[in-house]
Short mmCIF file of C-alpha atoms in Angstrom, two decimals:
data_model
loop_
_atom_site.label_atom_id
_atom_site.label_comp_id
_atom_site.label_asym_id
_atom_site.label_seq_id
_atom_site.Cartn_x
_atom_site.Cartn_y
_atom_site.Cartn_z
CA GLU A 27 44.92 -18.28 206.56
CA ILE A 28 46.86 -18.21 203.76
CA LEU A 29 49.15 -15.75 206.26
CA ALA A 30 48.90 -18.10 208.69
CA ALA A 31 50.25 -21.01 207.11
CA LEU A 32 52.61 -19.07 204.89
CA ARG A 33 53.91 -18.06 208.94
CA ALA A 34 54.26 -21.20 210.03
CA LYS A 35 55.92 -21.94 207.22
CA ALA A 36 58.45 -18.56 208.04
CA SER A 37 58.99 -20.35 211.36
CA ASP A 38 60.16 -23.24 210.66
CA VAL A 39 62.12 -22.01 207.55
CA PHE A 40 63.88 -19.07 209.30
CA GLN A 41 64.77 -21.35 213.02
CA ASP A 42 67.96 -21.46 212.47
CA GLN A 43 68.63 -18.67 212.08
CA VAL A 44 68.14 -17.84 215.61
CA ALA A 45 69.97 -18.25 219.01
CA PRO A 46 68.84 -22.47 220.40
CA GLY A 47 65.68 -21.32 222.81
CA ASP A 48 64.48 -18.42 220.56
CA ILE A 49 61.30 -18.28 218.03
CA VAL A 50 61.65 -16.56 214.97
CA ASP A 51 59.80 -13.04 214.65
CA VAL A 52 56.70 -13.36 212.18
CA SER A 53 54.62 -11.34 214.00
CA ASP A 54 53.39 -8.34 211.92
CA SER A 55 56.25 -6.05 212.55
CA SER A 56 58.69 -7.87 211.95
CA ALA A 57 61.05 -7.37 208.53
CA ILE A 58 59.51 -11.79 207.61
CA GLY A 59 56.08 -10.57 208.88
CA ARG A 60 55.97 -7.55 205.98
CA MET A 61 57.46 -9.40 203.53
CA ILE A 62 54.79 -12.38 204.46
CA GLY A 63 52.11 -9.78 204.38
CA ILE A 64 53.09 -8.70 201.33
CA ILE A 65 52.49 -12.19 200.00
CA SER A 66 49.69 -12.61 200.68
CA GLU A 67 47.64 -10.41 199.15
CA PRO A 68 48.40 -11.49 195.83
CA LEU A 69 47.80 -15.10 196.42
CA THR A 70 44.23 -14.14 198.38
CA ASP A 71 43.30 -12.39 195.01
CA LEU A 72 43.95 -15.02 193.26
CA TRP A 73 42.14 -17.52 195.63
CA GLU A 74 38.94 -15.73 195.37
CA VAL A 75 39.80 -15.60 191.73
CA ALA A 76 39.36 -19.41 191.68
CA GLN A 77 36.17 -19.58 193.74
CA GLN A 78 34.46 -17.48 191.36
CA VAL A 79 35.82 -19.30 188.18
CA TYR A 80 33.74 -21.87 190.42
CA SER A 81 30.92 -20.45 191.03
CA ALA A 82 30.22 -19.16 187.55
CA PHE A 83 29.52 -22.30 186.23
CA ASP A 84 26.92 -22.99 189.49
CA PRO A 85 22.95 -20.48 188.73
CA ASN A 86 22.92 -20.38 192.44
CA SER A 87 26.30 -18.75 192.69
CA SER A 88 27.14 -17.31 189.91
CA THR A 89 26.21 -13.06 189.43
CA GLY A 90 26.68 -11.55 187.30
CA ILE A 91 27.88 -11.77 183.90
CA ALA A 92 28.58 -14.72 184.62
CA LEU A 93 25.41 -15.36 185.80
CA ASP A 94 24.31 -13.64 182.15
CA ASN A 95 26.31 -15.80 180.26
CA LEU A 96 24.91 -19.22 182.01
CA VAL A 97 21.11 -18.87 181.65
CA ALA A 98 22.00 -17.86 177.79
CA LEU A 99 22.48 -21.31 177.42
CA GLY A 100 18.59 -21.69 178.63
CA ALA A 101 18.07 -19.32 175.79
CA MET A 102 17.14 -16.97 178.19
CA VAL A 103 18.47 -13.60 179.03
CA ARG A 104 18.08 -10.73 182.21
CA GLN A 105 15.34 -8.74 181.10
CA GLU A 106 15.99 -5.28 180.60
CA GLN A 107 13.97 -1.91 182.36
CA THR A 108 10.54 -1.41 180.19
CA PHE A 109 7.62 1.87 180.51
CA SER A 110 4.41 1.36 182.04
CA THR A 111 1.99 1.39 178.75
CA ALA A 112 -1.03 2.61 178.73
CA GLN A 113 -4.16 2.74 176.15
CA ILE A 114 -5.21 6.29 175.94
CA LEU A 115 -8.73 7.24 174.61
CA ILE A 116 -8.04 10.30 173.09
CA THR A 117 -11.16 12.85 171.95
CA GLY A 118 -11.31 15.70 170.00
CA ASP A 119 -12.21 17.75 166.75
CA THR A 120 -11.84 15.58 163.04
CA GLY A 121 -9.37 15.98 161.68
CA THR A 122 -7.12 16.90 164.88
CA THR A 123 -3.23 15.16 164.53
CA ILE A 124 -2.68 15.11 168.04
CA ASP A 125 1.74 14.27 168.20
CA GLU A 126 3.97 11.05 169.54
CA GLY A 127 5.59 12.90 172.53
CA THR A 128 3.36 15.27 173.82
CA VAL A 129 2.38 14.34 177.65
CA PHE A 130 -0.57 13.43 179.28
CA GLY A 131 -0.43 13.30 183.60
CA SER A 132 -1.99 10.60 186.22
CA THR A 133 -4.06 12.29 188.89
CA PHE A 134 -2.82 8.47 190.52
CA ASP A 135 0.94 9.84 191.42
CA ALA A 136 1.50 12.28 188.75
CA SER A 137 3.20 10.34 186.92
CA GLN A 138 3.86 11.89 182.88
CA PHE A 139 2.56 9.95 180.27
CA ALA A 140 3.50 10.27 176.66
CA LEU A 141 2.71 9.31 173.29
CA VAL A 142 4.47 6.74 171.53
CA SER A 143 2.79 8.03 167.69
CA ASP A 144 1.10 9.54 166.05
CA VAL A 145 -3.40 10.22 166.54
CA ILE A 146 -5.39 11.29 163.84
CA LEU A 147 -8.85 11.80 164.36
CA SER A 148 -10.66 10.82 161.94
CA ALA A 149 -13.62 8.48 161.61
CA THR A 150 -11.84 5.98 160.72
CA SER A 151 -11.23 2.55 162.94
CA ALA A 152 -13.04 4.68 165.94
CA THR A 153 -14.19 3.91 169.14
CA GLY A 154 -17.00 6.47 169.08
CA ILE A 155 -17.83 9.86 167.05
CA GLY A 156 -19.14 13.31 168.33
CA VAL A 157 -22.28 14.76 165.29
CA TYR A 158 -25.00 17.62 164.17
CA PRO A 159 -27.18 17.59 160.81
CA GLY A 160 -25.55 19.03 157.83
CA VAL A 161 -29.50 20.09 157.84
CA VAL A 162 -32.43 20.58 159.69
CA THR A 163 -35.75 19.76 157.49
CA ASP A 164 -39.01 17.15 157.29
CA SER A 165 -39.07 13.60 156.77
CA THR A 166 -35.24 13.66 156.05
CA LEU A 167 -33.35 10.07 156.58
CA TYR A 168 -30.42 10.68 158.59
CA THR A 169 -27.86 7.70 159.04
CA ILE A 170 -25.14 6.23 160.34
CA THR A 171 -23.34 2.78 159.30
CA TYR A 172 -21.01 0.95 162.20
CA ALA A 173 -18.27 -1.19 159.36
CA GLY A 174 -16.39 -3.93 161.55
CA THR A 175 -14.05 -6.27 159.53
CA THR A 176 -16.58 -8.80 158.28
CA THR A 177 -20.21 -6.33 159.77
CA THR A 178 -21.49 -4.03 158.69
CA ASN A 179 -24.51 -2.04 160.37
CA THR A 180 -26.85 1.17 159.82
CA ILE A 181 -29.03 3.74 162.70
CA ASN A 182 -31.95 5.01 160.40
CA TYR A 183 -34.03 7.52 161.64
CA THR A 184 -36.26 9.46 158.88
CA SER A 185 -37.40 13.13 160.58
CA GLY A 186 -41.13 13.90 161.88
CA THR A 187 -42.53 17.09 160.95
CA GLY A 188 -41.55 19.92 162.75
CA ALA A 189 -37.94 18.97 162.94
CA THR A 190 -35.07 20.52 164.93
CA ILE A 191 -32.10 20.02 166.30
CA ASP A 192 -32.53 18.42 169.45
CA ASN A 193 -35.12 16.30 168.46
CA ILE A 194 -33.50 14.88 165.52
CA LEU A 195 -30.30 14.16 167.98
CA SER A 196 -33.10 12.60 170.34
CA GLY A 197 -34.60 10.34 167.79
CA ILE A 198 -31.26 9.21 166.55
CA LYS A 199 -30.47 8.67 170.52
CA ALA A 200 -33.70 6.25 171.35
CA VAL A 201 -32.62 3.44 168.01
CA ILE A 202 -29.46 3.69 169.70
CA ASP A 203 -30.25 3.09 173.47
CA SER A 204 -33.15 0.01 171.78
CA SER A 205 -31.68 -1.47 168.46
CA HIS A 206 -27.60 -1.21 169.00
CA PRO A 207 -26.23 -3.18 172.13
CA THR A 208 -21.87 -2.63 171.71
CA LEU A 209 -23.30 1.82 171.40
CA THR A 210 -23.68 4.07 173.52
CA SER A 211 -24.97 7.52 173.57
CA ASN A 212 -25.66 11.17 174.69
CA ILE A 213 -26.40 14.27 174.20
CA THR A 214 -24.18 17.56 174.95
CA GLY A 215 -25.40 20.55 175.02
CA VAL A 216 -28.66 22.01 173.58
CA GLY A 217 -29.96 23.83 169.91
CA ALA A 218 -26.77 24.73 168.07
CA SER A 219 -24.46 23.73 170.32
CA ALA A 220 -26.02 20.39 170.51
CA LEU A 221 -23.89 17.41 169.31
CA LEU A 222 -24.81 13.76 170.16
CA ASN A 223 -21.52 11.12 171.34
CA ILE A 224 -22.15 7.69 169.99
CA GLN A 225 -19.31 4.85 171.61
CA ARG A 226 -18.76 1.56 171.44
CA VAL A 227 -19.34 -0.06 175.10
CA ASP A 228 -15.90 -2.04 174.05
CA GLU A 229 -13.81 0.59 173.39
CA PHE A 230 -11.39 -1.31 172.31
CA SER A 231 -13.06 -2.31 169.70
CA THR A 232 -12.77 -0.17 166.48
CA VAL A 233 -15.39 0.54 163.50
CA ASN A 234 -15.34 2.61 160.74
CA PHE A 235 -18.65 4.86 160.78
CA SER A 236 -20.02 7.06 158.27
CA ALA A 237 -23.04 9.87 157.62
CA THR A 238 -25.19 10.82 155.22
CA ASN A 239 -26.96 14.34 156.10
CA LEU A 240 -24.62 13.89 159.43
CA ILE A 241 -20.90 15.95 160.30
CA ILE A 242 -19.19 13.82 161.95
CA ALA A 243 -17.26 16.71 164.45
CA LYS A 244 -15.76 14.87 166.88
CA SER A 245 -13.76 11.54 167.33
CA SER A 246 -12.79 9.14 169.26
CA LYS A 247 -9.68 6.97 168.47
CA ILE A 248 -7.42 5.06 171.34
CA GLY A 249 -3.40 5.41 171.11
CA THR A 250 -0.72 3.78 172.95
CA ALA A 251 1.10 5.88 175.68
CA GLN A 252 4.14 5.42 177.45
CA ALA A 253 5.60 6.77 181.13
CA THR A 254 8.58 9.07 180.46
CA VAL A 255 10.69 7.16 183.14
CA ALA A 256 11.06 3.81 183.67
CA GLY A 257 10.15 0.94 186.00
CA PRO A 258 7.15 -0.54 187.80
CA ILE A 259 4.47 2.84 187.29
CA LYS A 260 1.25 2.71 188.00
CA ALA A 261 -2.36 3.76 186.65
CA PRO A 262 -5.15 2.84 187.82
CA THR A 263 -7.98 3.46 184.74
CA GLY A 264 -9.13 7.10 184.31
CA SER A 265 -5.75 7.81 185.99
CA ILE A 266 -5.12 9.23 183.57
CA VAL A 267 -6.74 12.37 181.89
CA ASN A 268 -4.22 15.52 181.79
CA ILE A 269 -3.15 16.54 178.83
CA LEU A 270 0.07 18.62 180.15
CA THR A 271 1.09 19.52 176.03
CA PRO A 272 -1.63 21.54 174.99
CA LYS A 273 -3.14 20.78 170.85
CA ILE A 274 -6.04 22.87 169.45
CA GLY A 275 -8.77 20.91 169.03
CA LEU A 276 -7.56 17.71 171.12
CA ASP A 277 -11.07 17.68 173.95
CA SER A 278 -10.28 15.65 176.08
CA ILE A 279 -8.03 12.12 177.24
CA SER A 280 -8.17 8.52 179.30
CA ASN A 281 -6.72 5.56 179.71
CA ILE A 282 -9.24 3.29 179.27
CA ALA A 283 -7.73 0.58 181.02
CA PRO A 284 -5.23 -0.01 183.81
CA ALA A 285 -1.41 0.45 182.56
CA SER A 286 0.36 -2.15 181.37
CA VAL A 287 2.81 -1.68 184.20
CA GLY A 288 6.94 -1.71 183.34
CA ARG A 289 9.58 -2.94 185.93
CA ASN A 290 14.05 -2.27 187.13
CA ARG A 291 16.51 -4.06 185.03
CA GLU A 292 16.15 -7.83 186.99
CA THR A 293 18.35 -8.70 189.27
CA ASP A 294 20.21 -11.59 189.55
CA GLU A 295 17.30 -13.01 192.35
CA GLU A 296 15.53 -12.73 189.55
CA LEU A 297 16.60 -13.71 187.09
CA ARG A 298 17.56 -17.46 188.61
CA VAL A 299 14.09 -17.62 190.05
CA ARG A 300 13.31 -16.81 186.51
CA PHE A 301 15.39 -19.59 185.39
CA ARG A 302 14.73 -22.33 187.66
CA ASN A 303 10.69 -22.24 186.66
CA ALA A 304 11.48 -21.93 183.47
CA LYS A 305 13.35 -26.06 183.79
CA PHE A 306 9.11 -26.46 184.75
CA GLU A 307 7.68 -25.00 182.38
CA LYS A 308 5.20 -27.52 180.77
CA ALA A 309 2.96 -27.62 176.76
CA ASN A 310 -0.57 -27.13 176.57
CA ASN A 311 -2.61 -27.49 173.46
CA ILE A 312 -2.41 -23.59 172.13
CA ILE A 313 -6.49 -23.87 171.10
CA GLU A 314 -7.62 -25.59 174.76
CA ALA A 315 -4.54 -23.52 176.25
CA LEU A 316 -5.88 -20.29 174.76
CA TYR A 317 -9.60 -20.94 175.48
CA SER A 318 -9.14 -22.27 178.92
CA ALA A 319 -7.80 -18.87 179.77
CA LEU A 320 -10.61 -16.72 178.23
CA ILE A 321 -12.98 -18.29 179.47
CA ASN A 322 -12.41 -18.19 182.91
CA LEU A 323 -11.51 -14.14 182.75
CA GLU A 324 -13.94 -12.66 184.70
CA GLY A 325 -17.14 -11.57 182.83
CA VAL A 326 -16.89 -14.36 180.30
CA GLU A 327 -19.78 -15.00 178.83
CA GLU A 328 -18.39 -16.64 176.00
CA VAL A 329 -15.68 -18.23 173.93
CA VAL A 330 -15.15 -19.06 170.36
CA ILE A 331 -11.66 -20.20 168.25
CA TYR A 332 -11.72 -19.94 165.42
CA GLU A 333 -8.17 -21.35 163.35
CA ASN A 334 -6.76 -20.91 159.51
CA ASP A 335 -4.12 -23.35 158.94
CA THR A 336 -4.44 -22.76 155.02
CA ASN A 337 -2.73 -20.68 153.06
CA VAL A 338 -5.37 -18.30 151.52
CA THR A 339 -8.24 -15.87 153.45
CA ASP A 340 -11.09 -18.81 154.71
CA SER A 341 -14.58 -18.46 153.38
CA LYS A 342 -14.46 -16.18 157.23
CA GLY A 343 -12.50 -13.66 156.24
CA ILE A 344 -10.07 -15.21 158.81
CA PRO A 345 -6.24 -14.19 156.96
CA ALA A 346 -3.84 -16.81 155.98
CA HIS A 347 -2.54 -18.74 159.53
CA SER A 348 -3.91 -16.73 161.53
CA PHE A 349 -7.21 -16.98 164.73
CA MET A 350 -9.69 -15.17 165.63
CA PRO A 351 -10.72 -15.90 169.39
CA ILE A 352 -14.91 -14.76 169.44
CA VAL A 353 -15.50 -12.96 173.40
CA LEU A 354 -19.34 -11.99 174.91
CA GLY A 355 -18.62 -10.73 177.99
CA GLY A 356 -14.48 -9.61 180.47
CA VAL A 357 -13.26 -6.89 180.08
CA GLY A 358 -10.70 -6.12 176.87
CA SER A 359 -7.68 -5.40 177.91
CA ASN A 360 -7.65 -8.94 180.10
CA ILE A 361 -8.68 -10.97 177.12
CA ALA A 362 -6.04 -9.16 175.67
CA GLU A 363 -3.51 -10.37 178.20
CA ALA A 364 -4.94 -13.71 177.59
CA ILE A 365 -4.37 -14.49 173.91
CA TRP A 366 -0.67 -13.46 174.38
CA GLU A 367 0.43 -15.06 176.50
CA ASN A 368 -1.55 -18.29 175.25
CA LYS A 369 -0.76 -17.77 171.88
CA PRO A 370 1.91 -19.29 169.57
CA MET A 371 4.64 -17.19 167.80
CA GLY A 372 4.78 -15.64 164.83
CA ILE A 373 0.94 -16.28 164.35
CA LEU A 374 -1.79 -13.00 163.53
CA SER A 375 -4.14 -13.29 166.31
CA PHE A 376 -7.16 -11.66 163.94
CA GLY A 377 -10.50 -9.07 164.58
CA ASP A 378 -11.96 -6.25 165.32
CA THR A 379 -11.23 -5.82 168.44
CA GLN A 380 -7.22 -4.56 169.15
CA VAL A 381 -5.42 -4.03 171.79
CA THR A 382 -1.64 -3.34 172.12
CA ILE A 383 0.78 -5.78 174.35
CA TYR A 384 4.06 -4.72 175.33
CA ASP A 385 6.60 -7.85 176.37
CA SER A 386 9.30 -8.35 178.68
CA GLN A 387 11.49 -6.43 177.05
CA GLY A 388 9.47 -3.19 175.35
CA TYR A 389 8.34 -4.75 172.17
CA ALA A 390 4.03 -3.94 171.54
CA HIS A 391 2.08 -6.23 169.79
CA VAL A 392 -1.04 -5.80 168.18
CA ILE A 393 -3.52 -8.68 170.08
CA GLY A 394 -6.64 -8.85 167.71
CA TYR A 395 -10.19 -10.52 169.09
CA GLN A 396 -13.83 -10.00 167.36
CA ARG A 397 -17.06 -9.28 169.91
CA PRO A 398 -20.16 -11.38 168.46
CA ASP A 399 -22.24 -8.64 166.85
CA PRO A 400 -25.71 -8.80 168.23
CA VAL A 401 -28.22 -9.71 166.06
CA PRO A 402 -31.90 -8.02 167.89
CA ILE A 403 -34.72 -10.42 167.52
CA TYR A 404 -37.93 -8.70 166.64
CA ILE A 405 -41.21 -10.66 168.01
CA THR A 406 -45.50 -10.42 167.69
CA ILE A 407 -47.38 -12.65 169.41
CA ASN A 408 -50.84 -12.64 168.60
CA ILE A 409 -52.97 -14.61 171.76
CA THR A 410 -56.08 -15.80 172.77
CA ALA A 411 -56.35 -15.60 176.38
CA ASP A 412 -58.91 -17.42 179.23
CA THR A 413 -60.38 -15.45 182.27
CA ASN A 414 -57.72 -17.24 184.38
CA PHE A 415 -55.27 -16.07 181.96
CA PRO A 416 -53.45 -13.27 184.53
CA SER A 417 -53.08 -9.45 184.27
CA THR A 418 -49.20 -10.21 184.31
CA GLY A 419 -49.33 -12.25 182.00
CA PRO A 420 -47.53 -11.11 178.99
CA ASP A 421 -44.60 -10.07 180.75
CA GLU A 422 -44.62 -13.57 181.77
CA ILE A 423 -44.70 -14.27 178.37
CA LYS A 424 -41.50 -11.91 177.23
CA SER A 425 -39.20 -13.10 181.21
CA ALA A 426 -39.68 -16.53 179.35
CA LEU A 427 -38.68 -15.55 176.21
CA ILE A 428 -35.66 -14.03 176.97
CA ASN A 429 -34.66 -16.18 179.38
CA TYR A 430 -34.64 -18.76 177.02
CA PHE A 431 -32.72 -16.08 174.71
CA ASP A 432 -29.97 -16.25 177.85
CA GLN A 433 -30.07 -20.03 178.19
CA ASN A 434 -29.99 -20.90 174.56
CA GLN A 435 -28.25 -18.63 172.16
CA SER A 436 -24.73 -19.30 171.41
CA ILE A 437 -22.00 -17.55 169.07
CA GLY A 438 -23.08 -18.27 165.02
CA GLU A 439 -26.95 -20.08 166.28
CA ASP A 440 -29.66 -19.50 164.12
CA VAL A 441 -32.70 -18.62 165.81
CA VAL A 442 -34.68 -21.79 165.31
CA TYR A 443 -38.58 -20.70 164.88
CA SER A 444 -40.29 -23.85 166.32
CA ARG A 445 -38.22 -23.68 169.30
CA LEU A 446 -39.74 -20.64 170.84
CA TYR A 447 -42.90 -22.33 170.96
CA THR A 448 -41.72 -23.80 173.81
CA PRO A 449 -41.02 -21.23 176.35
CA ILE A 450 -44.24 -19.23 174.72
CA ASN A 451 -45.93 -22.86 176.18
CA SER A 452 -44.80 -22.83 179.80
CA ILE A 453 -46.92 -19.73 180.16
CA GLU A 454 -50.36 -21.14 181.41
CA ASN A 455 -54.37 -20.90 180.02
CA PHE A 456 -53.29 -19.02 176.14
CA GLN A 457 -53.41 -20.28 173.02
CA VAL A 458 -50.50 -18.92 170.08
CA ASP A 459 -53.32 -17.38 166.94
CA SER A 460 -49.66 -16.47 165.31
CA LEU A 461 -46.07 -16.47 165.97
CA ARG A 462 -43.66 -14.43 163.77
CA ILE A 463 -40.35 -13.02 163.88
CA GLY A 464 -37.55 -11.67 162.04
CA THR A 465 -34.78 -9.31 162.35
CA ALA A 466 -36.79 -5.49 161.90
CA PRO A 467 -39.86 -4.18 163.85
CA SER A 468 -43.50 -5.37 162.65
CA PRO A 469 -42.06 -9.00 162.06
CA THR A 470 -43.38 -11.72 159.41
CA GLY A 471 -41.50 -14.38 159.10
CA THR A 472 -42.43 -17.49 160.63
CA THR A 473 -38.94 -19.78 160.07
CA ASN A 474 -35.55 -20.09 161.31
CA ILE A 475 -33.42 -16.57 161.22
CA ALA A 476 -29.79 -17.19 160.48
CA ILE A 477 -27.08 -16.35 162.46
CA ASP A 478 -23.61 -15.80 161.24
CA PHE A 479 -20.38 -17.11 163.13
CA ASP A 480 -19.68 -14.37 164.59
CA GLN A 481 -23.52 -12.98 165.59
CA ILE A 482 -24.67 -13.80 168.31
CA ALA A 483 -29.16 -12.99 168.94
CA THR A 484 -30.69 -10.87 171.54
CA ILE A 485 -33.82 -10.12 172.45
CA SER A 486 -35.58 -7.44 174.67
CA ALA A 487 -38.51 -7.06 175.79
CA SER A 488 -39.25 -4.07 174.18
CA ASN A 489 -39.42 -6.17 170.50
CA ILE A 490 -42.23 -8.90 172.11
CA ILE A 491 -45.40 -7.51 170.78
#
């Protein structure tokens, strides 16, 4: 356009310099044409600068720094590249320090992850331990205590006659399997090499372990590992298992949830889309929004959220200006992500289960929530059956009680003694002579059982006699 305009103007201006009937030569090879070529290039640059200045005020067409400046008016910044991060369960000898920078490998795509900070393997804030008897004698009490932020539980086992390492560990395992549903256990090795491995069912839920007459030889703790290369590097659950930096005392590692995927630097188009969407986000009541987000997660059965908006720690142990979500069921990493996406800025999410979440800028945030502590209920019923009472009657009574607990016992709800007659009497052809309930075998109680706000009453067929 500039060339055409200049050539037309030159033909008009220089027409009197040629003979009548001739035309002015403004072609590229002529002197005038060459001069026009010199002038037209800087004019073109000016036109393009003017267009860029105009476009810089339109988020749909601005680019680079101009776009950064424009979205900053809406309190937004371009997202820089971030690194994928993973929560790693680290197991090894108690007392071992796994150093920052220890490198682990993924079997998914051969990517590498480095430990973000030192992890000291100990029984404090641990997710699991491995124990063996410190003494092997008859009639000896062996205890393991695990304490969270608000509850303390104890595993008790007394050895019998002819105690051995193997039957002591088997006895403790039987107690865990029958009465401690928040733990799993297995025994590796036999004799002098035998070890009872105890692990939290929810591996994000850490507790302080201690033991009497047992040696805590192994500990499992959670650490955070970061990909050594920025970008969207994936690592499915259980894929980060290779120890690339050998360490004496380090037995095994594994990511207990999929890695939080990093990203490349945000492109102009991605930033434009995010800027447009940000203008249409709606605010919600935070507690209601958080409850809705949690209860709709796959596997979540129940949610209770307690808020402390005072300036002091409340009677439940919740710190000032924080909240405690209590969640039954669901995957820990999904729960933490939902809390992070809905919690208010600067307010602590409190609980004995802690998961590290990384924001879009790569900063770490520790998200806490609480798992309801199960309270096993024991029931003893004496009945008189008539001739029509079926041989399967006792099992039917047990099933009726289990179904009643599943449908009616919520987090923090007391076990009401009199209500237990309803599921029991749903089975016919017998009478109840006595009903005893309690929180230990051979119960003697005939009154309600109080359940704390962060507990839930549970029942199993083996606990109903």
